[in-house]
Tab-separated table of C-alpha atoms in Angstrom:
chain	number	residue	atom	x	y	z
A	289	GLY	CA	0.024	-0.264	-0.040
A	290	ALA	CA	0.879	3.645	-0.070
A	291	GLY	CA	1.585	3.934	3.727
A	292	VAL	CA	1.567	2.208	6.978
A	293	SER	CA	-2.141	1.132	7.720
A	294	GLN	CA	-3.426	0.346	11.237
A	295	SER	CA	-7.033	-1.268	12.216
A	296	PRO	CA	-8.907	-1.125	13.947
A	297	SER	CA	-8.533	3.077	14.366
A	298	ASN	CA	-10.693	2.636	17.546
A	299	LYS	CA	-11.015	0.305	19.792
A	300	VAL	CA	-13.461	0.360	23.012
A	301	THR	CA	-13.222	-2.913	25.173
A	302	GLU	CA	-13.779	-3.941	28.620
A	303	LYS	CA	-11.524	-4.540	31.203
A	304	GLY	CA	-10.098	-8.221	31.574
A	305	LYS	CA	-10.812	-8.440	27.265
A	306	ASP	CA	-8.029	-9.624	25.066
A	307	VAL	CA	-7.560	-7.424	22.002
A	308	GLU	CA	-5.475	-7.261	18.782
A	309	LEU	CA	-4.051	-4.629	16.795
A	310	ARG	CA	-3.083	-5.034	13.056
A	311	CYS	CA	-0.235	-2.962	11.177
A	312	ASP	CA	0.247	-3.691	7.762
A	313	PRO	CA	3.408	-1.818	6.667
A	314	ILE	CA	4.790	-0.319	3.643
A	315	SER	CA	5.134	-3.006	1.533
A	316	GLY	CA	8.974	-3.877	1.253
A	317	HIS	CA	9.797	-2.122	4.283
A	318	THR	CA	12.106	-4.730	6.161
A	319	ALA	CA	11.567	-3.089	9.733
A	320	LEU	CA	8.630	-2.723	11.841
A	321	TYR	CA	8.169	-1.125	15.122
A	322	TRP	CA	5.391	-0.663	17.785
A	323	TYR	CA	5.406	2.447	20.247
A	324	ARG	CA	2.169	3.332	22.729
A	325	GLN	CA	1.908	7.153	23.318
A	326	SER	CA	-0.240	7.482	26.403
A	327	LEU	CA	-2.196	11.035	26.776
A	328	GLY	CA	0.195	14.028	26.866
A	329	GLN	CA	3.005	11.490	26.960
A	330	GLY	CA	5.764	10.995	24.146
A	331	LEU	CA	6.456	7.362	22.385
A	332	GLU	CA	6.867	4.282	24.148
A	333	PHE	CA	9.015	1.816	22.159
A	334	LEU	CA	7.042	-1.382	22.305
A	335	ILE	CA	8.847	-3.907	19.624
A	336	TYR	CA	11.091	-4.109	16.799
A	337	PHE	CA	11.076	-6.505	14.147
A	338	GLN	CA	13.760	-6.877	11.500
A	339	GLY	CA	13.252	-9.438	8.687
A	340	ASN	CA	13.468	-12.443	9.868
A	341	SER	CA	15.483	-11.953	12.925
A	342	ALA	CA	14.087	-12.734	16.471
A	343	PRO	CA	11.882	-9.350	17.174
A	344	ASP	CA	13.793	-6.896	19.775
A	345	LYS	CA	11.059	-7.202	23.136
A	346	SER	CA	12.530	-5.298	25.173
A	347	GLY	CA	9.943	-2.091	25.260
A	348	LEU	CA	7.012	-4.530	26.428
A	349	PRO	CA	5.572	-3.581	29.793
A	350	SER	CA	4.659	-6.752	30.835
A	351	ASP	CA	3.791	-10.349	29.774
A	352	ARG	CA	0.369	-9.510	28.811
A	353	PHE	CA	1.963	-7.779	25.524
A	354	SER	CA	2.765	-9.996	22.738
A	355	ALA	CA	3.233	-9.390	18.889
A	356	GLU	CA	4.044	-11.351	15.762
A	357	ARG	CA	5.402	-10.666	12.375
A	358	THR	CA	3.844	-12.923	9.742
A	359	GLY	CA	5.900	-13.706	6.384
A	360	GLY	CA	7.773	-10.234	6.850
A	361	SER	CA	5.050	-7.972	6.873
A	362	VAL	CA	1.618	-7.455	8.815
A	363	SER	CA	2.019	-7.297	12.378
A	364	THR	CA	-0.739	-8.107	15.121
A	365	LEU	CA	0.379	-7.229	18.888
A	366	THR	CA	-2.281	-8.671	21.572
A	367	ILE	CA	-2.899	-7.412	24.483
A	368	GLN	CA	-4.051	-9.950	26.916
A	369	ARG	CA	-6.375	-9.258	29.802
A	370	THR	CA	-6.595	-5.372	29.238
A	371	GLN	CA	-6.396	-2.875	32.253
A	372	GLN	CA	-7.018	0.656	32.236
A	373	GLU	CA	-3.827	1.662	32.273
A	374	ASP	CA	-3.438	0.228	28.960
A	375	SER	CA	-5.527	2.961	27.395
A	376	ALA	CA	-3.510	4.800	25.231
A	377	VAL	CA	-2.712	5.238	21.101
A	378	TYR	CA	-0.783	2.480	20.137
A	379	LEU	CA	1.662	3.421	17.017
A	380	CYS	CA	3.107	0.976	14.054
A	381	ALA	CA	6.232	2.359	12.074
A	382	SER	CA	7.481	0.925	9.474
A	383	SER	CA	11.148	1.515	7.433
A	384	ALA	CA	13.106	0.424	4.463
A	385	THR	CA	16.106	-0.760	6.355
A	386	GLN	CA	17.625	-0.113	9.525
A	387	GLY	CA	18.969	3.416	9.817
A	388	THR	CA	16.434	5.064	7.531
A	389	GLU	CA	13.467	7.310	8.354
A	390	ALA	CA	10.158	5.838	10.077
A	391	PHE	CA	7.074	5.844	8.336
A	392	PHE	CA	3.669	5.676	10.738
A	393	GLY	CA	0.489	4.367	10.418
A	394	GLN	CA	-2.604	6.824	12.233
A	395	GLY	CA	-2.406	4.940	15.272
A	396	THR	CA	-4.647	2.966	16.921
A	397	ARG	CA	-7.016	4.309	20.041
A	398	LEU	CA	-7.783	2.140	22.828
A	399	THR	CA	-9.836	2.627	25.359
A	400	VAL	CA	-10.277	0.062	27.993
A	401	VAL	CA	-13.383	0.739	30.227
B	239	ALA	CA	21.883	4.297	25.534
B	240	GLN	CA	21.099	6.901	23.327
B	241	SER	CA	18.277	10.027	24.865
B	242	VAL	CA	16.937	12.347	23.095
B	243	THR	CA	15.467	15.754	25.190
B	244	GLN	CA	13.012	18.461	24.297
B	245	PRO	CA	13.106	20.803	27.319
B	246	ASP	CA	9.825	22.737	26.430
B	247	ILE	CA	6.604	21.018	26.496
B	248	HIS	CA	4.498	23.778	25.347
B	249	ILE	CA	5.320	26.697	22.644
B	250	THR	CA	3.271	29.523	21.998
B	251	VAL	CA	3.656	31.664	19.261
B	252	SER	CA	1.816	34.240	17.245
B	253	GLU	CA	1.184	33.634	13.533
B	254	GLY	CA	3.768	35.157	11.541
B	255	ALA	CA	6.629	34.890	13.757
B	256	SER	CA	9.282	33.362	13.830
B	257	LEU	CA	9.807	29.842	15.677
B	258	GLU	CA	12.393	27.584	17.431
B	259	LEU	CA	11.882	24.287	18.908
B	260	ARG	CA	14.963	22.663	20.740
B	261	CYS	CA	16.090	19.185	20.705
B	262	ASN	CA	19.270	17.966	22.230
B	263	TYR	CA	20.401	14.464	22.162
B	264	SER	CA	23.122	11.952	23.650
B	265	TYR	CA	24.337	9.739	21.540
B	266	GLY	CA	28.296	7.928	21.575
B	267	ALA	CA	28.499	8.319	17.408
B	268	THR	CA	27.286	10.986	14.862
B	269	PRO	CA	23.541	10.155	15.151
B	270	TYR	CA	20.510	9.854	12.559
B	271	LEU	CA	18.363	12.963	13.759
B	272	PHE	CA	14.785	13.548	12.973
B	273	TRP	CA	11.948	16.091	13.662
B	274	TYR	CA	8.222	14.630	12.735
B	275	VAL	CA	4.863	16.496	13.547
B	276	GLN	CA	1.698	15.154	14.850
B	277	SER	CA	-1.431	16.743	14.062
B	278	PRO	CA	-4.270	15.762	16.616
B	279	GLY	CA	-5.609	12.288	15.639
B	280	GLN	CA	-3.060	11.638	13.239
B	281	GLY	CA	0.339	9.731	13.087
B	282	LEU	CA	3.605	11.488	12.672
B	283	GLN	CA	4.877	12.891	9.710
B	284	LEU	CA	8.549	13.276	8.880
B	285	LEU	CA	9.294	16.839	8.634
B	286	LEU	CA	13.069	16.384	7.857
B	287	LYS	CA	15.722	14.473	8.579
B	288	TYR	CA	19.906	14.207	8.898
B	289	PHE	CA	22.127	11.438	8.356
B	290	SER	CA	25.159	13.366	7.698
B	291	GLY	CA	26.870	16.293	5.207
B	292	ASP	CA	25.348	19.767	5.311
B	293	THR	CA	24.489	20.310	9.115
B	294	LEU	CA	21.871	22.752	7.816
B	295	VAL	CA	18.699	20.408	6.600
B	296	GLN	CA	15.528	21.720	4.848
B	297	GLY	CA	12.144	19.918	5.378
B	298	ILE	CA	8.820	20.131	4.009
B	299	LYS	CA	6.509	23.077	5.314
B	300	GLY	CA	9.142	25.633	5.325
B	301	PHE	CA	10.817	24.192	8.256
B	302	GLU	CA	14.734	24.065	8.803
B	303	ALA	CA	17.020	22.204	11.283
B	304	GLU	CA	20.165	22.441	11.877
B	305	PHE	CA	22.910	20.027	13.412
B	306	LYS	CA	25.205	21.331	16.142
B	307	ARG	CA	27.752	18.659	17.209
B	308	SER	CA	29.708	20.924	19.793
B	309	GLN	CA	25.934	21.247	21.394
B	310	SER	CA	24.416	18.061	21.201
B	311	SER	CA	21.600	20.096	19.334
B	312	PHE	CA	19.261	19.829	16.087
B	313	ASN	CA	16.949	22.600	16.367
B	314	LEU	CA	13.817	22.829	14.514
B	315	ARG	CA	13.260	26.408	12.922
B	316	LYS	CA	10.710	28.182	10.739
B	317	PRO	CA	10.414	31.637	9.702
B	318	SER	CA	7.161	32.645	9.628
B	319	VAL	CA	4.700	30.191	11.261
B	320	HIS	CA	1.178	29.638	10.006
B	321	TRP	CA	-1.838	28.713	11.994
B	322	SER	CA	-1.585	25.577	10.479
B	323	ASP	CA	1.668	24.784	12.177
B	324	ALA	CA	-0.143	24.234	15.557
B	325	ALA	CA	1.057	20.552	16.293
B	326	GLU	CA	2.708	18.477	18.556
B	327	TYR	CA	6.871	18.183	17.077
B	328	PHE	CA	8.965	15.270	18.022
B	329	CYS	CA	12.534	15.036	17.663
B	330	ALA	CA	13.888	11.272	17.230
B	331	VAL	CA	17.454	10.182	17.146
B	332	GLY	CA	17.547	6.927	14.849
B	333	PRO	CA	18.487	3.756	14.298
B	334	SER	CA	22.320	3.674	14.279
B	335	GLY	CA	25.287	1.760	15.581
B	336	GLY	CA	24.126	-0.825	17.766
B	337	SER	CA	20.479	0.088	18.846
B	338	TYR	CA	17.906	-0.031	15.511
B	339	ILE	CA	15.282	1.638	17.209
B	340	PRO	CA	14.737	5.155	16.983
B	341	THR	CA	14.381	7.129	20.014
B	342	PHE	CA	11.737	9.465	20.335
B	343	GLY	CA	12.123	12.640	23.187
B	344	ARG	CA	8.328	13.644	24.719
B	345	GLY	CA	7.242	16.220	22.499
B	346	THR	CA	6.296	19.777	22.012
B	347	SER	CA	3.121	20.966	21.852
B	348	LEU	CA	2.958	24.200	19.766
B	349	ILE	CA	0.224	26.872	20.196
B	350	VAL	CA	0.017	29.296	17.224
B	351	HIS	CA	-2.441	32.752	17.985
B	352	PRO	CA	-3.936	34.640	15.473
């Protein structure tokens, strides 16, 4: 596609439910990042995929968070047993290779009620 | 570890006035540096980037930034601000060397008065 696509754009879920957030990176981009942006805060790194290498999961805040990237393209971020503090905008970005600029999707606004 | 500091949380300017947003970084080598803009409800859009070469870089929407190694700074400037420039601005240190994860500053919110 022309840009990074994220779905859904908005998600409201009940506390304790699981959610899946999807990211379609720019075609051919090997690097993919997930960030979290809480109200009034900067971007918090969550996880990084580069090609077929093992992902860098060092930013995941708890074991309730996981992500996968299938076929080196689409990525899914899963949050299990959601908590109210998980409410945030989740941003996905991709870049052509390591060291080049990241292109961002519009984000998924997650609200846990 | 690399880090980025944007010391101003909010900046207020009048339309037509000049603008400078500050960014300081901590990195062991020559970094890749970026400025992004985020309008309300939108993702981040790249304004400009510095990889190497000329330390004054031009970007979109009339923005420019200057890399100053001696000051570890990469400040964003615009000579005349438009009301549509009101947004959140993020400075970032890009993947380079051993760390492939872009690190972002906390952002500066730009308010433009008519």
